Structure formats: C-alpha cells, structure tokens
Short mmCIF file of C-alpha atoms in Angstrom, two decimals:
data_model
loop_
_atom_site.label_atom_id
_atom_site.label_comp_id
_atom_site.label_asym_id
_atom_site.label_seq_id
_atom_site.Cartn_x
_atom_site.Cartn_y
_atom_site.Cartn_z
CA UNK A 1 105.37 181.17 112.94
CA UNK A 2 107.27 184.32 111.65
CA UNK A 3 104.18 185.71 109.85
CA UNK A 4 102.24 185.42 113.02
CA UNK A 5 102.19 189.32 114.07
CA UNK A 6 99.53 190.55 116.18
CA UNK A 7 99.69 193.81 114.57
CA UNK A 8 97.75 193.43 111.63
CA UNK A 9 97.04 196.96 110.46
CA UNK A 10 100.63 197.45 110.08
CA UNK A 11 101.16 194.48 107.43
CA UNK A 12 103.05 195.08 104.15
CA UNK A 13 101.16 192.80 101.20
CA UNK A 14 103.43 190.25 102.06
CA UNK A 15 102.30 189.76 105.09
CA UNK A 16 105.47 191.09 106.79
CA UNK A 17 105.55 194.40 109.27
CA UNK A 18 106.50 196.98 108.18
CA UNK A 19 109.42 197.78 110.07
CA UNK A 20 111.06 201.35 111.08
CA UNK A 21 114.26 201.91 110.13
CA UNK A 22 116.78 204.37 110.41
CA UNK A 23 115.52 205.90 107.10
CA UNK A 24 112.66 208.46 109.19
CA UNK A 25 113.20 211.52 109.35
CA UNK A 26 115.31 212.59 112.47
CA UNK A 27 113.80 213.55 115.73
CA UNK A 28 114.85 216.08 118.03
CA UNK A 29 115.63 213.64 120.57
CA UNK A 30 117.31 211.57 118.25
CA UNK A 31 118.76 214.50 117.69
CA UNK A 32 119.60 214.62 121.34
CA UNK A 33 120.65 210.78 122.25
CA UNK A 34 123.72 211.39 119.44
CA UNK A 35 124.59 214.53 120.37
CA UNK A 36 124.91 213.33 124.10
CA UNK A 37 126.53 210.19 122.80
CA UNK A 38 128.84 212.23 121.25
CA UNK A 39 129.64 215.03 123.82
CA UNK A 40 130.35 211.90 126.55
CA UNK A 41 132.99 210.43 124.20
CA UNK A 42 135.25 213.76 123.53
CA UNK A 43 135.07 214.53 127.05
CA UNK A 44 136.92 211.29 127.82
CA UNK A 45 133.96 210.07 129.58
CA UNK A 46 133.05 206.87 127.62
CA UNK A 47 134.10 205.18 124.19
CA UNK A 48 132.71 203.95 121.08
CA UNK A 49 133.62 200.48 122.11
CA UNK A 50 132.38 200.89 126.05
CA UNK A 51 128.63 201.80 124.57
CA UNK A 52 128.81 198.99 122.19
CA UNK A 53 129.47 196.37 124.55
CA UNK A 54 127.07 197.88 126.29
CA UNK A 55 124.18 197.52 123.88
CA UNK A 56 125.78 194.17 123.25
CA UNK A 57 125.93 192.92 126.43
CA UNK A 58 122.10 193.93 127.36
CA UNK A 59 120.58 192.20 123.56
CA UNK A 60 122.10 189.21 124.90
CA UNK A 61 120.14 189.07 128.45
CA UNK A 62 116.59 187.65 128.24
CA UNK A 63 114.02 185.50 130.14
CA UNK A 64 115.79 182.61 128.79
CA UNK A 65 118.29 183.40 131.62
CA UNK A 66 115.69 184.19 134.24
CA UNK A 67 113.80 180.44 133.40
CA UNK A 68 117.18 178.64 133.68
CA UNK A 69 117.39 180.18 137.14
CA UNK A 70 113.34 179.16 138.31
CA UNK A 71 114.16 175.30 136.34
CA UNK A 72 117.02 175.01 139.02
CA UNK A 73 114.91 175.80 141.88
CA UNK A 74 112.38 173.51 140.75
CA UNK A 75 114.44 170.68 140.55
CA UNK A 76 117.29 171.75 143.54
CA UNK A 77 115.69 172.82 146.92
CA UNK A 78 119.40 173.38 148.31
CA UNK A 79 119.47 176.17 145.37
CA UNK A 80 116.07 177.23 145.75
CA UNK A 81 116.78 177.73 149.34
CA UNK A 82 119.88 179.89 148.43
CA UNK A 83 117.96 181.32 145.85
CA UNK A 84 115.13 182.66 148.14
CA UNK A 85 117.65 183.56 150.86
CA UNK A 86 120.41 185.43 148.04
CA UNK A 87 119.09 185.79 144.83
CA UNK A 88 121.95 187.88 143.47
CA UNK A 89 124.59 185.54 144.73
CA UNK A 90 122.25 182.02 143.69
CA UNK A 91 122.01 183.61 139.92
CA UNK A 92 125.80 184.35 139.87
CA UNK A 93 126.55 180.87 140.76
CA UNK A 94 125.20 179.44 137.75
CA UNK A 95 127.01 182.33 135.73
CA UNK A 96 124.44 185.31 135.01
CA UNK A 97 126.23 188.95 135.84
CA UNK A 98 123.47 190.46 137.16
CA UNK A 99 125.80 193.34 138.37
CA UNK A 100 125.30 194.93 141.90
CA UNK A 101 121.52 194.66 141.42
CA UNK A 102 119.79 193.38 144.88
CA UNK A 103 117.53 190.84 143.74
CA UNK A 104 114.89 189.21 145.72
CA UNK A 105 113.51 185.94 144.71
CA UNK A 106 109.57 185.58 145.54
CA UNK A 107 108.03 182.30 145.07
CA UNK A 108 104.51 181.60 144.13
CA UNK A 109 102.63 178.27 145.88
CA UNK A 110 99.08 177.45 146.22
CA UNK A 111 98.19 179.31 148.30
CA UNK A 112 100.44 182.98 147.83
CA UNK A 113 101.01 184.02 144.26
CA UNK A 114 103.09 187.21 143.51
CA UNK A 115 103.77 190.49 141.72
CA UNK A 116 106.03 192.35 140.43
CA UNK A 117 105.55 196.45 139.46
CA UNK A 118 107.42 199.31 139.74
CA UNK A 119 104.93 202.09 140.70
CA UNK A 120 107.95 204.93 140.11
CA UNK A 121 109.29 204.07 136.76
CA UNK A 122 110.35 201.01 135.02
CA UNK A 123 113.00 199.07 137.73
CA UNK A 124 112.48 195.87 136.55
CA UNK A 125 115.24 192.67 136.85
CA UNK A 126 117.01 193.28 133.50
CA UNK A 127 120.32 192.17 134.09
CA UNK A 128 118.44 188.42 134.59
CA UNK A 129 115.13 189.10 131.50
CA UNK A 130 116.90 191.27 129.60
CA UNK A 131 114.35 194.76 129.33
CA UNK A 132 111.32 195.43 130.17
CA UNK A 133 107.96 194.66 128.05
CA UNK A 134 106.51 197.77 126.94
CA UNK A 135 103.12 197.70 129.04
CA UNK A 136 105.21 196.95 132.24
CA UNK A 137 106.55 200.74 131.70
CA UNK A 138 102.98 201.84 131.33
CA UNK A 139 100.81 204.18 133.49
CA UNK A 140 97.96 201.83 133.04
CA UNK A 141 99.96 198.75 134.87
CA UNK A 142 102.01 200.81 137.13
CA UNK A 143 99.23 202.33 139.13
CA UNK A 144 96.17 199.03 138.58
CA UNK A 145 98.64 196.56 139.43
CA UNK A 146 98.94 197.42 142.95
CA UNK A 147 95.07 198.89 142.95
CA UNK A 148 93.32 196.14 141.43
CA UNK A 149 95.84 192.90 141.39
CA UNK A 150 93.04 190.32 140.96
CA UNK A 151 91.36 192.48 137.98
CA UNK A 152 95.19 193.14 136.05
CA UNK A 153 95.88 189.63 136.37
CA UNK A 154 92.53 188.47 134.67
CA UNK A 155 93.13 190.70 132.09
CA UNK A 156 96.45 188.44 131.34
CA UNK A 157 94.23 185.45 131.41
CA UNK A 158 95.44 184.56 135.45
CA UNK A 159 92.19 183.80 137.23
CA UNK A 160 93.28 183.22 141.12
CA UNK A 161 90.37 181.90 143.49
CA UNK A 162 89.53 184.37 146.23
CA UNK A 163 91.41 182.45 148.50
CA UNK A 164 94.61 182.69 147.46
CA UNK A 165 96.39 185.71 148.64
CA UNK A 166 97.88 188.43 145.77
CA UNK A 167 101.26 190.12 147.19
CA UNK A 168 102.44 193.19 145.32
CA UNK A 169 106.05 194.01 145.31
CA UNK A 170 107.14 197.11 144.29
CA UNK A 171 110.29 197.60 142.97
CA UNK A 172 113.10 200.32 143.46
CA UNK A 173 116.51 201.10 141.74
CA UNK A 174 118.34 198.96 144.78
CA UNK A 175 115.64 196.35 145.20
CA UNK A 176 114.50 194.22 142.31
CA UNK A 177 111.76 191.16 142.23
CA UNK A 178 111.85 187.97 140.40
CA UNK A 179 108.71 185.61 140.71
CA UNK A 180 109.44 181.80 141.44
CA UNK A 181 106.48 180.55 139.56
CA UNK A 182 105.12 177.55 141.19
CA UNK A 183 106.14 174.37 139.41
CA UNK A 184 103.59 172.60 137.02
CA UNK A 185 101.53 169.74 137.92
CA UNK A 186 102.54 166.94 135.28
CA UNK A 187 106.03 167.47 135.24
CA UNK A 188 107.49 165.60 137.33
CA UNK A 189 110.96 163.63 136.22
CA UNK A 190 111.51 165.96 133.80
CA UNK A 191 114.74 167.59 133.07
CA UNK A 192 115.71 171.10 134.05
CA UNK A 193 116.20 172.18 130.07
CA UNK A 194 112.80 170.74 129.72
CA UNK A 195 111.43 172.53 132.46
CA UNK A 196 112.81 175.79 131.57
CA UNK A 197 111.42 176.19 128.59
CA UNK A 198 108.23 176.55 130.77
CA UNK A 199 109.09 179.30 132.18
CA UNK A 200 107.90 182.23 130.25
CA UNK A 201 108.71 185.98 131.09
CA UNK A 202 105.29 186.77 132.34
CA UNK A 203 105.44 183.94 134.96
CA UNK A 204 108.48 185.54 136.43
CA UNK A 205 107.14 188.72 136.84
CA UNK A 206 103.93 187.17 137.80
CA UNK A 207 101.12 188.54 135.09
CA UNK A 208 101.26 184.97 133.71
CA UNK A 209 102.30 181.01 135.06
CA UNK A 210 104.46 178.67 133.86
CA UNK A 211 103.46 176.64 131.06
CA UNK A 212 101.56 173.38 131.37
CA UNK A 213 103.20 170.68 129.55
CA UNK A 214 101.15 170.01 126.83
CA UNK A 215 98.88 172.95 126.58
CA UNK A 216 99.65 176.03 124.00
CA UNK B 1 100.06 195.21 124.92
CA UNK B 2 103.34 193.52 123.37
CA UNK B 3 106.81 194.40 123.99
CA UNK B 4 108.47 196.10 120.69
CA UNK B 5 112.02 195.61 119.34
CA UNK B 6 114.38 198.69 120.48
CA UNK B 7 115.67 200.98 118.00
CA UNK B 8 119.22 201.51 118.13
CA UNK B 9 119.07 204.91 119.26
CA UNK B 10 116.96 203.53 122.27
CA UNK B 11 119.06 200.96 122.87
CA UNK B 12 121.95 203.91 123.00
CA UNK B 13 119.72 205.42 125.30
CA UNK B 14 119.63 202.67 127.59
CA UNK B 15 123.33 201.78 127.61
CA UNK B 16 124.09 205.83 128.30
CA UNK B 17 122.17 205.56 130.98
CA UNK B 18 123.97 202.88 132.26
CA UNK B 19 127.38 203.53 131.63
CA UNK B 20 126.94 207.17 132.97
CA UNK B 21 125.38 205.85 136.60
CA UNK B 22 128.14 203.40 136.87
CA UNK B 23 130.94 205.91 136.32
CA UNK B 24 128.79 208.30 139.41
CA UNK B 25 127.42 210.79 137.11
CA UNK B 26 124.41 211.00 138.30
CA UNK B 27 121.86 208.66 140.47
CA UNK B 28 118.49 207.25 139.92
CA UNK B 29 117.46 210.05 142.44
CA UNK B 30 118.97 212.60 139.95
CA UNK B 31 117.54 211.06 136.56
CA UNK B 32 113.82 210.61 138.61
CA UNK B 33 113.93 213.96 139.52
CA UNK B 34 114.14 215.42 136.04
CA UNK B 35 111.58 213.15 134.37
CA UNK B 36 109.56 214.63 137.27
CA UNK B 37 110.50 218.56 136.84
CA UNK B 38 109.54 217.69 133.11
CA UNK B 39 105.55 217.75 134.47
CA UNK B 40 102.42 215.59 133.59
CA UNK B 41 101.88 216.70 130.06
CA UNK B 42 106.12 215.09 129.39
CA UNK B 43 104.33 211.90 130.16
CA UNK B 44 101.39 211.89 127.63
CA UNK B 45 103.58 213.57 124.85
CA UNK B 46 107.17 211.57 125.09
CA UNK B 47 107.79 208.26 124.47
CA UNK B 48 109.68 206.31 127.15
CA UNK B 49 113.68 207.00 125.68
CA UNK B 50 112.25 209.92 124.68
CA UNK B 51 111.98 210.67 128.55
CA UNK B 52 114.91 209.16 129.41
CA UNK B 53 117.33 211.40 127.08
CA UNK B 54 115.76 214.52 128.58
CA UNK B 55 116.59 213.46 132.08
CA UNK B 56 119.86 212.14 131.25
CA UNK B 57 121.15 215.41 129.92
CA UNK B 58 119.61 217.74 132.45
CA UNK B 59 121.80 215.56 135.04
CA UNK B 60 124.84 215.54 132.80
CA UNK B 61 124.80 219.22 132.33
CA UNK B 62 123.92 219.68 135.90
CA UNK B 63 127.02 217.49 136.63
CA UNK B 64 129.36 220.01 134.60
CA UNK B 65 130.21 217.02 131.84
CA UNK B 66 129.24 219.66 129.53
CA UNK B 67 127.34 222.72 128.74
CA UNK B 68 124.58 223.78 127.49
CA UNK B 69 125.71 226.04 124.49
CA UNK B 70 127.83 222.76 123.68
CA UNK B 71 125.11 221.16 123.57
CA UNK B 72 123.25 223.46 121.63
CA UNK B 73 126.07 223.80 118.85
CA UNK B 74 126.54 219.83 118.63
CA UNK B 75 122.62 219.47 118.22
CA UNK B 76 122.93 222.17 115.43
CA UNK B 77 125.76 219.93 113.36
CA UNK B 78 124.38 216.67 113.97
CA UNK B 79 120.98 217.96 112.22
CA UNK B 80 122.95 219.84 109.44
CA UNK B 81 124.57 215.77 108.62
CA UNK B 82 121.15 214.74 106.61
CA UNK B 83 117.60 214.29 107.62
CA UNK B 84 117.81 210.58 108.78
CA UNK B 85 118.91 209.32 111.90
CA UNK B 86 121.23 207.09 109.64
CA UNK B 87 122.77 209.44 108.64
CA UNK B 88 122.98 212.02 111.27
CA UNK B 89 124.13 208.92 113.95
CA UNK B 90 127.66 209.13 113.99
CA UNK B 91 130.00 206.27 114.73
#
C-alpha cells in the first residue's frame, strides 16, 4: 500500500510525504560530512569510487538476508547447529559477507526468548539487516530494554507469560546478536522461501516474532 | 517509532566511517570516546550522523590525516558553492 504512511501530519494533498531532498538549506555538518569526504580523497586516503561502493554495498543488505539465514535453520538442524555454534562462518556459507563481524546466533524457544540492544551506541548486525531502525539507536530503548525487558517488549505488542525467561544481550563493536526466532506453529512442510518471508526484522532482533501464517 | 530512509549525506557518513576503521584510522574506542568528550547536551541537540561526523573528524585530525585549519578552509569553500547540500556536495 504505497500511500499507507504512518506519518500523517507530514502528507502533501496527494496523499504522498513530503520528502527532504537535497534542496534544504545546508547544515554545518553537512557542511562537515563533504568537507571530510573531500579532505580523505586528496590525501590519497579513499576514492570516489571506494565510498560509492560503499554506500552501494550497505543499501543492498537488509533483513531479507538475515530471514533467509533463520528459514535455513528452521528447516536444517545440521545448519542451525553450525549456525548457533559459528554464526559468522554459517551466514558466509550461504553467501552473505558479513565481514570480520563476530556474530552470535541466539535462538528463541518456549521457554527462553531473547534480546538484542546495544546499551553504548548503535552495534547492531548490519552487515546481515542492513542498518539499524531508528528507535534501536534511541536513549529510550537503549537503557529500558535491559531495565524493563517484559514492559519494552509489550510496548511492541510481545506479551511473554511470566514464565518464560527474557535474556538481554548487549552488543559491542566485536560481538554482535542475531535472534533465531522460534519457528511458527502451522507451518510445517512449508518451503524455506515461504518461511522466510516470516521472518521480519523485529523478530531477529527480538522486539517482535515471526509471522503467523495467515495472520496480518 | 519507524525507521527513516537515509539521506545521502548520512549514508556518506556511514560508509566514512567504515572505510576509515578498516584502513586503521581510528577504532570504535577512538570514535566512542569523542561522541563522549562531546557531553550530555551533544546528545539532546545532534541527530545521530550528526554525532557521528563530529567524532569521526576529531579522530581523523587526531590521527594527523589532516588539520584543522584545512579543515577550516575546506568548510569555508564548500559553503561559498551555494546554499543547498546539492549543490555544495561535490562529486
């Protein structure tokens, strides 16, 4: 639904966003990001091209990549076992760079479910989702996510019965999370494009769970 | 509480970042030490990249890539190209 935008007080008449461009007027850290951009060129350090593919390279990550990954577990338990004992080298065997990133792979059953933060900054497993949502960057998630778990993960609509036990991983530049969400009831025989397209981003960084087949 | 589509000169941000700590010149250490010497009040006023920049140039100038005054001067000439980022971005 592309006029389905949540952010309805910034609507043009048609019903579209209205979107910034490069047409505002200059910042002074705008200012700054070309004027660093440019500085690291002349002094040899990087190219034109390098920063390109670099932007390039990082559009074309996203949690597409990261459900792909959780499918195969689902369906493989030799991968998932790999997976949960190398994430870094599991993901590279079906063809995702995910660079020298440590990656741990934490997997959600009935009775554990898991979370990912980073209390510092914003470490987060990009080279596998692609960036970061904004609010996972925020103050507000960063410090309640490993105060109040239960209470942040209502708040995405994840009620967890008292039993089941919350574990709160905190990333760091050399030591990212991805959650394994647990696989949904009512799926069983299907196929692992199928399945991955039940995998949302949320449910691999565990403020949400994988789709149930059938339900919006 | 919705992600947002980048803006290109975030998106430089980000793959500056990158390409800088993968050549060694500087360390998550270094670039979480400025946005910390930048105190509380950098947090509430700067957006994320915003953040980012700031850190990335204190470690770049700290790392002798270049100087200040160079700095300075290019700043001065980029702003002088027209009051857009369009058309102030370069190539």
């Amino acid at each position: 639904m592309p006029h389905d935008h949540h952010d309805h007080d910034h609507l043009s008449p048609s019903g579209h966003p209205f979107r910034a461009d490069n047409d505002t007027a200059l910042t002074y850290w705008q200012q700054m990001e070309i004027a660093v951009r440019e500085l690291l060129v002349k002094k040899g350090q990087l190219t034109s091209v390098e920063i390109n593919a670099q932007i390039e390279a990082m559009d074309a990550r996203s949690p597409a990549d990261g459900a792909a990954v959780v499918a195969r577990a689902w369906v493989d338990p030799d991968f998932k076992a790999r997976l949960l004992d190398n994430a870094a080298a599991a993901t590279r065997e079906m063809g995702f760079d995910i660079g020298p990133l440590n990656l741990i792979a934490v997997e959600n059953t009935a009775t554990v479910h898991n979370l990912i933060v980073c209390t510092l900054c914003s470490c987060y497993p990009r080279n596998l989702l692609g960036l970061p949502p904004d609010w996972y960057k925020t103050r507000a998630y960063r410090s309640r996510a490993v105060k109040e778990p239960r209470k942040v993960l209502r708040e995405f609509g994840v009620d967890l019965p008292d039993t089941s036990q919350i574990r709160v991983h905190d990333s760091t530049a050399d030591m990212r999370y991805v959650v394994i969400p647990a696989r949904p009831d009512g799926t069983e025989g299907m196929d692992e494009a199928t399945l991955a397209k039940l995998v949302t981003r949320d449910s691999m960084i565990g403020t949400g769970l994988a789709r149930v087949p059938g339900v919006a | 509480m919705e992600g947002h589509d980048f803006a290109l000169w975030e998106k430089r941000i980000d793959a500056l970042m990158v390409l800088c700590g993968g050549k060694g010149l500087f360390t998550v250490d270094g670039l979480r030490r400025a946005l910390e010497d930048m105190g509380e009040e950098a947090f509430e006023k700067y957006s994320y990249y915003e953040r980012w920049i700031a850190a990335t140039n204190q470690n770049l100038i700290e790392a002798g890539v270049y100087t200040l005054e160079e700095l300075g001067q290019r700043m001065e000439e980029i702003a002088a190209r027209g009051p857009t980022y369009g058309e102030a971005q370069g190539d």
